[in-house]
Structures are given as structure tokens and as C-alpha cells.
GROMACS .gro file of C-alpha atoms in nm:
model
  425
    1MET     CA    1  11.257   9.762  10.340
    2ASN     CA    2  11.386   9.956  10.068
    3ALA     CA    3  11.151  10.282  10.021
    4LEU     CA    4  11.191  10.445   9.674
    5PRO     CA    5  11.027  10.810   9.485
    6PRO     CA    6  10.773  10.790   9.305
    7LYS     CA    7  10.896  10.713   8.976
    8ARG     CA    8  10.773  10.547   8.611
    9GLY     CA    9  11.002  10.364   8.315
   10ARG     CA   10  11.002  10.222   8.053
   11HIS     CA   11  11.158   9.920   7.850
   12LEU     CA   12  11.489   9.881   7.624
   13VAL     CA   13  11.519   9.582   7.404
   14LYS     CA   14  11.840   9.537   7.249
   15ALA     CA   15  11.781   9.549   6.870
   16GLY     CA   16  11.864   9.206   6.763
   17SER     CA   17  11.921   8.990   7.046
   18ARG     CA   18  11.790   8.625   7.083
   19PHE     CA   19  11.583   8.405   7.342
   20ALA     CA   20  11.889   8.292   7.569
   21THR     CA   21  11.725   7.932   7.571
   22GLY     CA   22  11.541   7.874   7.291
   23GLY     CA   23  11.621   8.060   6.959
   24GLY     CA   24  11.626   8.405   6.775
   25THR     CA   25  11.311   8.266   6.618
   26PHE     CA   26  11.130   8.108   6.900
   27ALA     CA   27  11.160   8.429   7.079
   28HIS     CA   28  11.090   8.693   6.748
   29LEU     CA   29  10.696   8.468   6.786
   30TRP     CA   30  10.646   8.465   7.147
   31ALA     CA   31  10.860   8.794   7.219
   32GLY     CA   32  10.489   8.996   7.276
   33SER     CA   33  10.321   8.714   7.487
   34PHE     CA   34  10.620   8.747   7.715
   35HIS     CA   35  10.602   9.132   7.745
   36ARG     CA   36  10.209   9.117   7.771
   37ILE     CA   37  10.273   8.915   8.082
   38LEU     CA   38  10.564   9.149   8.232
   39ASP     CA   39  10.296   9.441   8.145
   40ARG     CA   40  10.040   9.280   8.401
   41ILE     CA   41  10.270   9.251   8.615
   42ASP     CA   42  10.360   9.625   8.590
   43ALA     CA   43  10.004   9.753   8.600
   44GLY     CA   44   9.962   9.584   8.919
   45LEU     CA   45  10.263   9.691   9.137
   46GLU     CA   46  10.072   9.997   9.325
   47GLN     CA   47  10.378  10.016   9.558
   48GLY     CA   48  10.769   9.926   9.536
   49MET     CA   49  10.953   9.899   9.196
   50LEU     CA   50  11.087   9.522   9.047
   51GLU     CA   51  11.436   9.592   8.783
   52ALA     CA   52  11.425   9.331   8.543
   53TRP     CA   53  11.704   9.204   8.271
   54LEU     CA   54  11.545   8.969   8.023
   55PRO     CA   55  11.693   8.656   7.891
   56ASP     CA   56  11.723   8.902   7.517
   57GLY     CA   57  11.970   9.167   7.688
   58GLY     CA   58  11.697   9.390   7.750
   59PHE     CA   59  11.558   9.536   8.067
   60ARG     CA   60  11.276   9.694   8.246
   61MET     CA   61  11.173   9.868   8.504
   62LEU     CA   62  10.884   9.757   8.686
   63GLY     CA   63  10.598   9.959   8.886
   64GLY     CA   64  10.805  10.285   9.055
   65ARG     CA   65  10.445  10.474   9.125
   66ALA     CA   66  10.489  10.459   9.470
   67PRO     CA   67  10.692  10.423   9.743
   68GLY     CA   68  10.809  10.016   9.835
   69PRO     CA   69  10.979   9.731   9.797
   70ALA     CA   70  11.318   9.752   9.591
   71CYS     CA   71  11.413   9.430   9.399
   72GLU     CA   72  11.631   9.292   9.068
   73VAL     CA   73  11.538   8.979   8.888
   74ARG     CA   74  11.744   8.872   8.606
   75LEU     CA   75  11.534   8.661   8.413
   76ARG     CA   76  11.773   8.375   8.182
   77SER     CA   77  11.501   8.225   8.026
   78TRP     CA   78  11.134   8.323   7.899
   79ARG     CA   79  10.979   7.970   8.057
   80ALA     CA   80  11.030   8.124   8.433
   81LEU     CA   81  10.744   8.356   8.326
   82VAL     CA   82  10.547   8.111   8.162
   83ARG     CA   83  10.580   7.877   8.490
   84LEU     CA   84  10.472   8.157   8.624
   85ALA     CA   85  10.174   8.297   8.475
   86THR     CA   86  10.078   7.878   8.459
   87SER     CA   87  10.186   7.746   8.787
   88GLY     CA   88  10.193   8.058   9.035
   89SER     CA   89  10.402   8.059   9.295
   90ALA     CA   90  10.528   7.641   9.208
   91GLY     CA   91  10.600   7.754   8.914
   92TRP     CA   92  10.825   8.047   8.970
   93TYR     CA   93  11.012   7.822   9.258
   94ARG     CA   94  11.046   7.569   8.947
   95ALA     CA   95  11.175   7.820   8.739
   96TRP     CA   96  11.447   7.954   9.034
   97SER     CA   97  11.577   7.576   9.123
   98VAL     CA   98  11.676   7.529   8.793
   99GLY     CA   99  11.844   7.894   8.734
  100GLU     CA  100  11.600   7.998   8.491
  101TRP     CA  101  11.599   8.340   8.734
  102GLY     CA  102  11.798   8.516   9.029
  103SER     CA  103  11.829   8.765   9.227
  104PRO     CA  104  12.064   8.906   9.474
  105ASP     CA  105  11.842   8.943   9.753
  106PRO     CA  106  11.489   8.681   9.676
  107VAL     CA  107  11.374   8.837  10.033
  108ALA     CA  108  11.305   9.134   9.867
  109VAL     CA  109  11.140   9.010   9.558
  110PHE     CA  110  10.896   8.771   9.763
  111GLU     CA  111  10.833   9.117   9.947
  112LEU     CA  112  10.708   9.301   9.674
  113PHE     CA  113  10.490   9.024   9.513
  114MET     CA  114  10.304   9.000   9.880
  115ALA     CA  115  10.300   9.388   9.981
  116ASN     CA  116  10.108   9.401   9.617
  117ALA     CA  117   9.954   9.109   9.599
  118LYS     CA  118   9.624   9.229   9.599
  119SER     CA  119   9.662   9.458   9.320
  120LEU     CA  120   9.898   9.207   9.124
  121GLY     CA  121   9.555   8.985   9.157
  122GLY     CA  122   9.595   8.621   8.959
  123VAL     CA  123   9.920   8.723   8.831
  124ALA     CA  124  10.160   8.565   9.022
  125ARG     CA  125   9.859   8.221   9.046
  126ALA     CA  126   9.812   7.919   8.885
  127SER     CA  127   9.611   7.922   8.562
  128GLY     CA  128   9.460   7.682   8.332
  129PRO     CA  129   9.503   7.302   8.347
  130ALA     CA  130   9.780   7.352   8.576
  131ARG     CA  131   9.523   7.530   8.848
  132TRP     CA  132   9.288   7.229   8.894
  133VAL     CA  133   9.607   6.996   8.880
  134GLY     CA  134   9.760   7.150   9.178
  135TRP     CA  135   9.392   7.217   9.340
  136ALA     CA  136   9.381   6.798   9.286
  137VAL     CA  137   9.656   6.733   9.439
  138HIS     CA  138   9.590   6.942   9.731
  139ALA     CA  139   9.242   6.839   9.810
  140PHE     CA  140   9.429   6.438   9.793
  141ARG     CA  141   9.634   6.593  10.045
  142ARG     CA  142   9.322   6.660  10.303
  143ASN     CA  143   9.352   6.644  10.712
  144SER     CA  144   9.123   6.340  10.751
  145ARG     CA  145   9.266   6.106  10.970
  146LYS     CA  146   9.485   5.930  10.722
  147GLY     CA  147   9.528   6.281  10.545
  148SER     CA  148   9.713   6.443  10.855
  149ARG     CA  149   9.976   6.139  10.986
  150ARG     CA  150  10.051   6.144  10.657
  151ASN     CA  151  10.090   6.531  10.598
  152ILE     CA  152  10.276   6.562  10.920
  153ALA     CA  153  10.548   6.273  10.864
  154PHE     CA  154  10.603   6.442  10.565
  155HIS     CA  155  10.764   6.802  10.725
  156TYR     CA  156  10.816   6.651  11.130
  157ASP     CA  157  10.979   6.320  10.999
  158LEU     CA  158  11.263   6.506  10.852
  159GLY     CA  159  11.474   6.358  11.121
  160ASN     CA  160  11.514   6.603  11.519
  161ASP     CA  161  11.904   6.557  11.447
  162PHE     CA  162  11.813   6.817  11.115
  163TYR     CA  163  11.595   7.044  11.311
  164GLN     CA  164  11.813   7.025  11.592
  165LEU     CA  165  12.077   7.165  11.393
  166TRP     CA  166  11.946   7.542  11.304
  167LEU     CA  167  11.637   7.590  11.530
  168ASP     CA  168  11.713   7.784  11.900
  169GLU     CA  169  11.870   7.536  12.196
  170LYS     CA  170  11.497   7.449  12.306
  171MET     CA  171  11.351   7.354  11.953
  172HIS     CA  172  11.099   7.629  11.925
  173TYR     CA  173  10.953   7.619  11.554
  174SER     CA  174  10.741   7.864  11.538
  175SER     CA  175  10.768   8.286  11.580
  176ALA     CA  176  10.957   8.421  11.901
  177LEU     CA  177  10.839   8.731  12.027
  178TYR     CA  178  11.133   9.018  12.027
  179VAL     CA  179  11.142   9.365  12.225
  180ASP     CA  180  11.229   9.498  11.871
  181PRO     CA  181  11.221   9.273  11.546
  182GLU     CA  182  11.444   9.553  11.434
  183ASP     CA  183  11.746   9.476  11.659
  184ARG     CA  184  11.941   9.199  11.597
  185SER     CA  185  12.125   9.197  11.917
  186GLU     CA  186  11.863   9.019  12.104
  187PRO     CA  187  11.971   8.643  12.084
  188LEU     CA  188  11.676   8.415  11.960
  189GLU     CA  189  11.696   8.203  12.221
  190VAL     CA  190  11.529   8.527  12.445
  191ALA     CA  191  11.289   8.556  12.186
  192GLN     CA  192  11.128   8.233  12.198
  193GLN     CA  193  11.154   8.202  12.590
  194ARG     CA  194  10.971   8.580  12.562
  195LYS     CA  195  10.720   8.375  12.295
  196ALA     CA  196  10.622   8.116  12.522
  197ASN     CA  197  10.563   8.300  12.849
  198ALA     CA  198  10.337   8.515  12.659
  199VAL     CA  199  10.155   8.211  12.548
  200LEU     CA  200  10.097   8.092  12.903
  201ALA     CA  201  10.037   8.396  13.009
  202ARG     CA  202   9.712   8.361  12.848
  203LEU     CA  203   9.653   8.076  13.076
  204ASP     CA  204   9.662   8.232  13.370
  205LEU     CA  205   9.742   7.875  13.543
  206LYS     CA  206   9.790   7.754  13.836
  207ASP     CA  207   9.943   7.450  14.061
  208GLY     CA  208   9.769   7.085  14.006
  209ASP     CA  209   9.583   7.296  13.686
  210SER     CA  210   9.568   7.047  13.383
  211LEU     CA  211   9.682   7.163  13.052
  212LEU     CA  212   9.628   7.031  12.708
  213GLU     CA  213   9.884   7.137  12.415
  214ILE     CA  214   9.708   7.078  12.037
  215GLY     CA  215  10.043   7.025  11.844
  216CYS     CA  216  10.351   6.996  12.066
  217GLY     CA  217  10.651   6.989  11.892
  218TRP     CA  218  10.943   6.880  12.021
  219GLY     CA  219  10.802   7.011  12.391
  220ALA     CA  220  10.899   7.340  12.374
  221LEU     CA  221  10.605   7.491  12.584
  222ALA     CA  222  10.532   7.199  12.775
  223GLU     CA  223  10.906   7.234  12.954
  224VAL     CA  224  10.857   7.613  13.013
  225ALA     CA  225  10.503   7.518  13.176
  226LEU     CA  226  10.621   7.207  13.419
  227SER     CA  227  10.948   7.321  13.514
  228ARG     CA  228  10.737   7.621  13.700
  229MET     CA  229  10.443   7.446  13.825
  230ASN     CA  230  10.295   7.148  13.888
  231LEU     CA  231  10.060   7.042  13.618
  232ARG     CA  232   9.875   6.712  13.484
  233TYR     CA  233  10.021   6.791  13.070
  234ASP     CA  234   9.927   6.564  12.822
  235GLY     CA  235  10.043   6.649  12.458
  236LEU     CA  236   9.965   6.565  12.124
  237THR     CA  237  10.116   6.560  11.762
  238LEU     CA  238  10.107   6.308  11.476
  239SER     CA  239  10.475   6.324  11.451
  240ALA     CA  240  10.659   5.994  11.585
  241GLU     CA  241  11.004   6.194  11.592
  242GLN     CA  242  10.900   6.449  11.804
  243ARG     CA  243  10.698   6.266  12.059
  244ASN     CA  244  11.011   6.014  12.125
  245TYR     CA  245  11.237   6.352  12.169
  246ALA     CA  246  10.967   6.494  12.411
  247GLN     CA  247  10.909   6.229  12.580
  248LYS     CA  248  11.263   6.192  12.708
  249ARG     CA  249  11.313   6.586  12.724
  250LEU     CA  250  10.963   6.591  12.980
  251ALA     CA  251  11.024   6.259  13.120
  252PRO     CA  252  11.299   6.463  13.441
  253LEU     CA  253  10.982   6.751  13.507
  254SER     CA  254  10.764   6.451  13.526
  255PRO     CA  255  10.865   6.178  13.800
  256ARG     CA  256  10.512   6.109  13.878
  257GLY     CA  257  10.424   6.023  13.555
  258ASP     CA  258  10.160   6.351  13.475
  259ALA     CA  259  10.321   6.437  13.172
  260GLN     CA  260  10.281   6.231  12.866
  261ILE     CA  261  10.329   6.258  12.512
  262LEU     CA  262  10.024   6.123  12.256
  263LEU     CA  263  10.037   6.030  11.918
  264THR     CA  264   9.691   6.129  11.922
  265ASP     CA  265   9.462   6.363  11.644
  266TYR     CA  266   9.305   6.604  11.811
  267ARG     CA  267   8.989   6.430  11.697
  268ASP     CA  268   9.042   6.196  11.885
  269ILE     CA  269   9.116   6.315  12.235
  270THR     CA  270   8.866   6.286  12.510
  271GLY     CA  271   8.858   6.424  12.875
  272GLN     CA  272   8.832   6.794  13.025
  273TYR     CA  273   9.113   7.031  13.086
  274ASP     CA  274   9.096   7.353  13.236
  275ALA     CA  275   9.338   7.545  12.957
  276ILE     CA  276   9.422   7.430  12.630
  277ALA     CA  277   9.743   7.603  12.465
  278SER     CA  278   9.776   7.538  12.010
  279VAL     CA  279  10.093   7.753  11.862
  280GLU     CA  280  10.075   7.738  11.496
  281MET     CA  281   9.944   7.349  11.491
  282VAL     CA  282   9.596   7.513  11.321
  283GLU     CA  283   9.764   7.577  10.955
  284ALA     CA  284   9.802   7.240  10.901
  285VAL     CA  285   9.423   7.169  11.020
  286GLY     CA  286   9.286   7.247  10.662
  287GLN     CA  287   8.962   7.481  10.616
  288GLY     CA  288   8.677   7.220  10.603
  289TYR     CA  289   8.853   7.099  10.968
  290TRP     CA  290   8.801   7.445  11.101
  291ARG     CA  291   8.479   7.380  11.249
  292SER     CA  292   8.556   7.039  11.409
  293TYR     CA  293   8.928   7.191  11.581
  294LEU     CA  294   8.748   7.445  11.774
  295ALA     CA  295   8.486   7.224  11.848
  296ALA     CA  296   8.703   6.982  12.007
  297ILE     CA  297   8.842   7.316  12.202
  298ARG     CA  298   8.523   7.364  12.298
  299GLY     CA  299   8.457   7.057  12.430
  300LEU     CA  300   8.801   6.951  12.562
  301LEU     CA  301   8.772   7.285  12.821
  302LYS     CA  302   8.612   7.296  13.171
  303PRO     CA  303   8.319   7.605  13.150
  304GLY     CA  304   8.526   7.905  13.175
  305GLY     CA  305   8.860   7.754  13.093
  306ARG     CA  306   9.103   7.905  12.841
  307ALA     CA  307   9.300   7.823  12.535
  308ALA     CA  308   9.559   8.013  12.380
  309LEU     CA  309   9.692   8.008  11.969
  310GLN     CA  310   9.946   8.110  11.836
  311PHE     CA  311   9.857   8.101  11.434
  312ILE     CA  312   9.980   8.268  11.116
  313THR     CA  313   9.690   8.508  10.893
  314ILE     CA  314   9.647   8.572  10.551
  315ASP     CA  315   9.511   8.906  10.472
  316ASP     CA  316   9.079   8.870  10.427
  317ALA     CA  317   9.148   9.030  10.068
  318ILE     CA  318   9.313   8.754   9.915
  319PHE     CA  319   9.170   8.494  10.160
  320ASP     CA  320   8.963   8.358   9.831
  321ARG     CA  321   9.231   8.354   9.560
  322TYR     CA  322   9.475   8.209   9.766
  323ALA     CA  323   9.234   7.955   9.901
  324THR     CA  324   9.118   7.786   9.582
  325ASN     CA  325   9.470   7.793   9.436
  326THR     CA  326   9.792   7.562   9.551
  327ASP     CA  327  10.146   7.769   9.631
  328PHE     CA  328  10.445   7.659   9.673
  329ILE     CA  329  10.422   7.564  10.030
  330GLN     CA  330  10.154   7.369   9.991
  331ALA     CA  331  10.278   7.190   9.702
  332TYR     CA  332  10.680   7.094   9.825
  333ILE     CA  333  10.682   7.203  10.199
  334PHE     CA  334  10.298   7.170  10.418
  335PRO     CA  335  10.117   6.917  10.183
  336GLY     CA  336   9.744   6.968  10.356
  337GLY     CA  337   9.844   7.350  10.503
  338LEU     CA  338   9.622   7.668  10.496
  339LEU     CA  339   9.690   7.982  10.645
  340MET     CA  340   9.416   8.159  10.830
  341SER     CA  341   9.142   8.400  10.747
  342GLU     CA  342   9.116   8.578  11.069
  343SER     CA  343   8.761   8.751  11.018
  344ARG     CA  344   8.625   8.340  10.884
  345PHE     CA  345   8.825   8.175  11.190
  346ARG     CA  346   8.654   8.446  11.451
  347LYS     CA  347   8.318   8.401  11.368
  348LEU     CA  348   8.407   8.008  11.363
  349ALA     CA  349   8.450   8.023  11.718
  350ALA     CA  350   8.184   8.284  11.822
  351ALA     CA  351   7.953   7.987  11.708
  352GLU     CA  352   8.127   7.767  11.890
  353GLY     CA  353   8.071   7.956  12.177
  354LEU     CA  354   8.488   8.083  12.249
  355GLN     CA  355   8.489   8.442  12.339
  356TRP     CA  356   8.759   8.565  12.142
  357THR     CA  357   9.005   8.804  12.361
  358ASP     CA  358   9.337   9.014  12.342
  359PRO     CA  359   9.459   8.956  11.968
  360HIS     CA  360   9.781   9.040  11.987
  361HIS     CA  361   9.972   9.077  11.576
  362PHE     CA  362  10.343   9.068  11.571
  363GLY     CA  363  10.439   8.940  11.169
  364LEU     CA  364  10.773   9.158  11.185
  365HIS     CA  365  10.906   8.926  11.420
  366TYR     CA  366  10.823   8.639  11.269
  367ALA     CA  367  11.019   8.775  10.944
  368GLU     CA  368  11.313   8.820  11.175
  369THR     CA  369  11.264   8.471  11.307
  370LEU     CA  370  11.295   8.297  10.960
  371ARG     CA  371  11.613   8.500  10.834
  372ARG     CA  372  11.809   8.383  11.144
  373TRP     CA  373  11.637   8.022  11.063
  374ARG     CA  374  11.807   8.083  10.748
  375GLU     CA  375  12.145   8.230  10.894
  376ARG     CA  376  12.176   7.924  11.061
  377PHE     CA  377  12.056   7.670  10.809
  378ASP     CA  378  12.310   7.794  10.573
  379GLU     CA  379  12.582   7.775  10.838
  380VAL     CA  380  12.555   7.416  10.871
  381VAL     CA  381  12.532   7.371  10.516
  382LEU     CA  382  12.798   7.523  10.437
  383ALA     CA  383  13.001   7.326  10.741
  384GLY     CA  384  12.895   7.044  10.579
  385LYS     CA  385  12.678   6.929  10.900
  386LEU     CA  386  12.374   6.813  10.697
  387PRO     CA  387  12.342   6.387  10.708
  388ALA     CA  388  12.412   6.343  10.331
  389SER     CA  389  12.082   6.244  10.272
  390PHE     CA  390  11.980   6.545  10.219
  391ASP     CA  391  12.090   6.673   9.908
  392GLU     CA  392  12.132   6.967   9.732
  393SER     CA  393  11.815   7.069   9.595
  394PHE     CA  394  11.671   6.988   9.957
  395VAL     CA  395  11.923   7.276  10.068
  396LYS     CA  396  11.837   7.459   9.758
  397LEU     CA  397  11.405   7.369   9.847
  398TRP     CA  398  11.403   7.470  10.226
  399ARG     CA  399  11.659   7.788  10.142
  400TYR     CA  400  11.398   7.879   9.899
  401TYR     CA  401  11.107   7.792  10.170
  402LEU     CA  402  11.297   8.053  10.467
  403MET     CA  403  11.328   8.345  10.199
  404TYR     CA  404  10.989   8.268  10.055
  405CYS     CA  405  10.860   8.304  10.421
  406GLU     CA  406  11.034   8.548  10.520
  407GLY     CA  407  10.934   8.790  10.241
  408GLY     CA  408  10.622   8.746  10.266
  409PHE     CA  409  10.545   8.884  10.642
  410ARG     CA  410  10.763   9.147  10.600
  411GLY     CA  411  10.545   9.220  10.303
  412GLY     CA  412  10.267   9.204  10.495
  413GLY     CA  413  10.012   9.021  10.323
  414ILE     CA  414  10.058   8.713  10.560
  415ASN     CA  415  10.088   8.798  10.981
  416VAL     CA  416  10.111   8.621  11.259
  417MET     CA  417   9.886   8.607  11.566
  418GLN     CA  418   9.786   8.531  11.931
  419VAL     CA  419   9.499   8.542  12.124
  420THR     CA  420   9.295   8.404  12.348
  421LEU     CA  421   8.967   8.199  12.331
  422VAL     CA  422   8.773   8.173  12.715
  423LYS     CA  423   8.435   7.898  12.719
  424GLY     CA  424   8.179   8.026  12.890
  425VAL     CA  425   8.107   7.909  13.236
   0.00000   0.00000   0.00000
């Protein structure tokens, strides 16, 4: 993150310049509209600075009022601004994917926008017909039982071989927990083990207890738990790829068959458990189902039981605008997903009789985790190890996804946390 001294600057426009992708007449007619979009961005940047190189050869410095993230954007086509103004972050991605804008460090661009998300207001949100089309598509992807299976398959059934190439060796697909996220010497594997230890420590498990994991992934947390004590373990997933992998992984740790992976929705599981773990699954639930998710936890826990959750939150100050738009992640990466409003989720937990205890936030740890994943992903691509079915457009999408999320966590508008929910006796 770059700190800037407070300063201001104005735009420079090259005389006689032409619209880079559409001809001089078009640029002349619409130049005022393009600069009004830039004016809105400039007005919304309360911290940090954006140096913008324009398609007509001009230059503008946006922001610069107070210290904050610094970045550079080279606009190769005015269409990039049109896409941003009409389709928000999804349109901004489409503009990047076709080369309408670029940056030496896109992470810093996303960090700047997130750091100023509140003051930018609707500048980077979809508007007009694009907003309603995006919302209609997102609503179609709601997380009913059928919809959840379809949405999870979209992301996770890309194949175990794909994820094995760039995740850590234990296949954790959630934020690691570092001693210091600024210290890059600690191996990712060590930090992921610390995260698993922290989740399990919240549950106070002992031999003979029963543990349910809602969203078990590839069995990383289960492997740690089962290697330490004798448990009855049930893991839930809606991904056939994950189920197959986790079953094979856990079989040696459960010779009596006390550990099983179920291709089952959390709303359809029955029984009672001493403890429940759920690591970065609730983001896939959807706001309309938060109460159902928490009710399931309450109903499945024994009296006095504990649930350890890890999930991603978004600043309450921008939640309403976020929740009524369809962003890049929802459009391209996690259909049906929605980040959590901590205050709203906490109120629902209390209404279900679940005590909210020991919250711990560690957003910069996720930023570092994403940076490590991107390095590994790029190494895999460079080495030509990706299956042939993953073409150039897919590689660009996933690189952008990892940069976009890293910038979001560095900008502070999104965070990750762990919390323990305790059911009354």
C-alpha cells in the first residue's frame, strides 16, 4: 500500500487528439460525458490517488487529497468508462478482458476503489437497464436446493486436478492465518494449518464427540480433527468432485467408518452434534437463506454445543448498495453468492438463540493468502501445467478474480472473521 501526501492536480488534454477506438467526431461529441464520469470518480476519492492516462493522449490525476492507495490506469478506449458507468465492476472486468484498460498493478486499482467505496457511492455500481438485467440473472441463481447444487458445481466442479495445482498441499480454499501477514517468509502451508487449529480450538472437542462440517471442501479441516481424536464426523458438500476427493482422503483415518462425506444440503441433514464447523461456506447461502442456515445450526447442535464459523464480511456502510447490485464475483465466479453483513447476521443468530462469542477479524491475512494463490497460479500457467480445456480467457478471468479479491481485502471494505456460536443449555 502506498501512502500519498495530500495534493491535488488537474487534467491535461492534448490538443487535436482523436478518440482511440472510434474516431475524432465521436470523441468530440462525447468528451464531456467521459470527463463527467472521471469527475465523479475524482470527487469520490477521499483518500489515495489514481493517475489516469486517457485514450486521447491526455492525463488526469484523480483524488490526491489524503494519503492512501496509489495506482495508475491506462485507458485505451473510452468504452471502458461506459462499461464501468453502466455495468459496474462486471463491466470493468469486461473492459479489462478485451484490453480497454490496463494497469501495472491492478490490485492497487481495486484497493483504491474499495478504500473509497463509501464515498464513491454508486459510481462503480451497475445502473439503468444493466442493473436490472444483472439483478434478474442473480435472482434466477438464488440458492434454493436445486439452485445451490447448480451454483456450487459451477465453481467447484472445475476439477480437483485444477485446484491441486495452486492451492496448498492440504487443499485449503479459505483464508490462512499468519503470525504476521506482512512477513512473506512464513509458508502458506503453515499458516493454513494455524487457521485449521484456530477453528478447531473454538469447538473444545474430545474423544467420542460428534462433529458436523457444513461445507467440508476437500476434507482439510476434517483430516486435522480426525488425526487428533476419535470423532464421529459428517461432512457436507454439494460438489461431487469434492466428495470423491474427501472420501478417499479420510478413509484411512476412519477404519470403522465413523467419518463420512455426504452430498447433502445443510437444510436436509438431521440428527444432533456436539459441534459444528463451517469455513467460508455461508457466503454461498444468500441473504434470503441466512435465517435458514442459522436455524439449521441451532437445530443440529446439542444443548450447550458450539459452532465455529469463518466467513467473509462487507462493510455495513456499503452493504445495501452491494446487495442490490450484481458485482463481478457474482456474475463470473460465485453465482448466487453474497458477502455477509456482520451486524445483520449477528442479529439473526441472536434471534435463533445462538450466543455470538470471541469474534476475530483478519482481513489482511486473506489479502496475503490471495497473493500467494495468484503467484502459484501464475507459475502453473507459465509452466504449461493447466489442462488444455482451460483456455486463455479462463486464465485471464481467474487471474483477475484473484487480484480483484486481494485488492478488496487490502482496501478494507471486505474482511474475514471467525466467530463461535454457542447454543444455550
